[in-house]
Amino acid sequence: TGFNEGIAHPQGAKAFSGKTHQCYGQQFVSQVKNGKLNVVHRTAIADGIYEPETDYTKQSL
């Protein structure tokens, strides 16, 4: 499941893992140069995803 970048998600697209009830998004590396903040690198969402150690979807409410 995922969310696209837009007004509701201005930080960018996200991928949601129901097993951990966590969203993963892009990470931004920025640099201030000549008084301006510049994005110098964006990671892919997949770079931050890891195998879940638990599965909340199997727990009772």
PDB file of C-alpha atoms in Angstrom:
ATOM      1  CA  THR A   1       0.000   0.000   0.000  1.00  0.00           C
ATOM      2  CA  GLY A   2       1.268   3.449  -0.748  1.00  0.00           C
ATOM      3  CA  PHE A   3       0.502   7.145  -0.793  1.00  0.00           C
ATOM      4  CA  ASN A   4       1.383   9.539  -3.588  1.00  0.00           C
ATOM      5  CA  GLU A   5       2.980  12.921  -3.041  1.00  0.00           C
ATOM      6  CA  GLY A   6       0.354  15.650  -2.924  1.00  0.00           C
ATOM      7  CA  ILE A   7      -1.408  18.140  -0.678  1.00  0.00           C
ATOM      8  CA  ALA A   8      -2.165  15.387   1.868  1.00  0.00           C
ATOM      9  CA  HIS A   9       1.436  14.108   1.734  1.00  0.00           C
ATOM     10  CA  PRO A  10       3.744  17.075   0.995  1.00  0.00           C
ATOM     11  CA  GLN A  11       6.805  15.167   2.275  1.00  0.00           C
ATOM     12  CA  GLY A  12       6.577  12.905  -0.762  1.00  0.00           C
ATOM     13  CA  ALA A  13       5.377   9.458  -1.676  1.00  0.00           C
ATOM     14  CA  LYS A  14       5.246   6.797   1.037  1.00  0.00           C
ATOM     15  CA  ALA A  15       4.958   3.016   1.260  1.00  0.00           C
ATOM     16  CA  PHE A  16       2.897   1.586   4.148  1.00  0.00           C
ATOM     17  CA  SER A  17       3.655  -1.714   5.903  1.00  0.00           C
ATOM     18  CA  GLY A  18       0.622  -3.105   7.718  1.00  0.00           C
ATOM     19  CA  LYS A  19       2.766  -5.646   9.555  1.00  0.00           C
ATOM     20  CA  THR A  20       4.626  -2.936  11.456  1.00  0.00           C
ATOM     21  CA  HIS A  21       2.023  -0.174  10.979  1.00  0.00           C
ATOM     22  CA  GLN A  22       4.813   2.045   9.636  1.00  0.00           C
ATOM     23  CA  CYS A  23       5.252   4.268   6.591  1.00  0.00           C
ATOM     24  CA  TYR A  24       8.495   4.512   4.663  1.00  0.00           C
ATOM     25  CA  GLY A  25       9.393   7.541   2.606  1.00  0.00           C
ATOM     26  CA  GLN A  26      12.224   9.217   0.794  1.00  0.00           C
ATOM     27  CA  GLN A  27      15.081  10.703   2.776  1.00  0.00           C
ATOM     28  CA  PHE A  28      16.567  14.011   1.710  1.00  0.00           C
ATOM     29  CA  VAL A  29      20.196  15.092   2.087  1.00  0.00           C
ATOM     30  CA  SER A  30      20.386  18.878   1.966  1.00  0.00           C
ATOM     31  CA  GLN A  31      23.168  21.423   1.909  1.00  0.00           C
ATOM     32  CA  VAL A  32      23.129  25.142   2.596  1.00  0.00           C
ATOM     33  CA  LYS A  33      25.109  26.961  -0.073  1.00  0.00           C
ATOM     34  CA  ASN A  34      25.157  30.723  -0.598  1.00  0.00           C
ATOM     35  CA  GLY A  35      22.322  31.076   1.908  1.00  0.00           C
ATOM     36  CA  LYS A  36      20.028  28.645   0.061  1.00  0.00           C
ATOM     37  CA  LEU A  37      18.962  25.159   1.101  1.00  0.00           C
ATOM     38  CA  ASN A  38      19.529  22.698  -1.743  1.00  0.00           C
ATOM     39  CA  VAL A  39      18.551  19.034  -1.922  1.00  0.00           C
ATOM     40  CA  VAL A  40      21.698  17.225  -3.068  1.00  0.00           C
ATOM     41  CA  HIS A  41      20.399  13.648  -2.827  1.00  0.00           C
ATOM     42  CA  ARG A  42      17.087  11.809  -2.461  1.00  0.00           C
ATOM     43  CA  THR A  43      17.022   8.177  -1.445  1.00  0.00           C
ATOM     44  CA  ALA A  44      14.571   5.730  -2.952  1.00  0.00           C
ATOM     45  CA  ILE A  45      11.782   4.527  -0.668  1.00  0.00           C
ATOM     46  CA  ALA A  46      13.084   0.969  -1.034  1.00  0.00           C
ATOM     47  CA  ASP A  47      16.440   2.027   0.479  1.00  0.00           C
ATOM     48  CA  GLY A  48      14.834   2.429   3.918  1.00  0.00           C
ATOM     49  CA  ILE A  49      12.550  -0.611   3.991  1.00  0.00           C
ATOM     50  CA  TYR A  50      13.597  -3.492   6.211  1.00  0.00           C
ATOM     51  CA  GLU A  51      12.151  -6.887   7.105  1.00  0.00           C
ATOM     52  CA  PRO A  52       9.620  -6.580   9.938  1.00  0.00           C
ATOM     53  CA  GLU A  53      10.408  -8.297  13.232  1.00  0.00           C
ATOM     54  CA  THR A  54       6.723  -8.460  14.157  1.00  0.00           C
ATOM     55  CA  ASP A  55       3.345  -8.725  12.462  1.00  0.00           C
ATOM     56  CA  TYR A  56       0.701  -6.550  14.098  1.00  0.00           C
ATOM     57  CA  THR A  57      -1.911  -7.793  11.621  1.00  0.00           C
ATOM     58  CA  LYS A  58      -1.919 -11.160  13.442  1.00  0.00           C
ATOM     59  CA  GLN A  59      -2.614  -9.668  16.873  1.00  0.00           C
ATOM     60  CA  SER A  60      -6.136  -9.537  18.232  1.00  0.00           C
ATOM     61  CA  LEU A  61      -7.737  -6.182  18.885  1.00  0.00           C
TER      62      LEU A  61
END
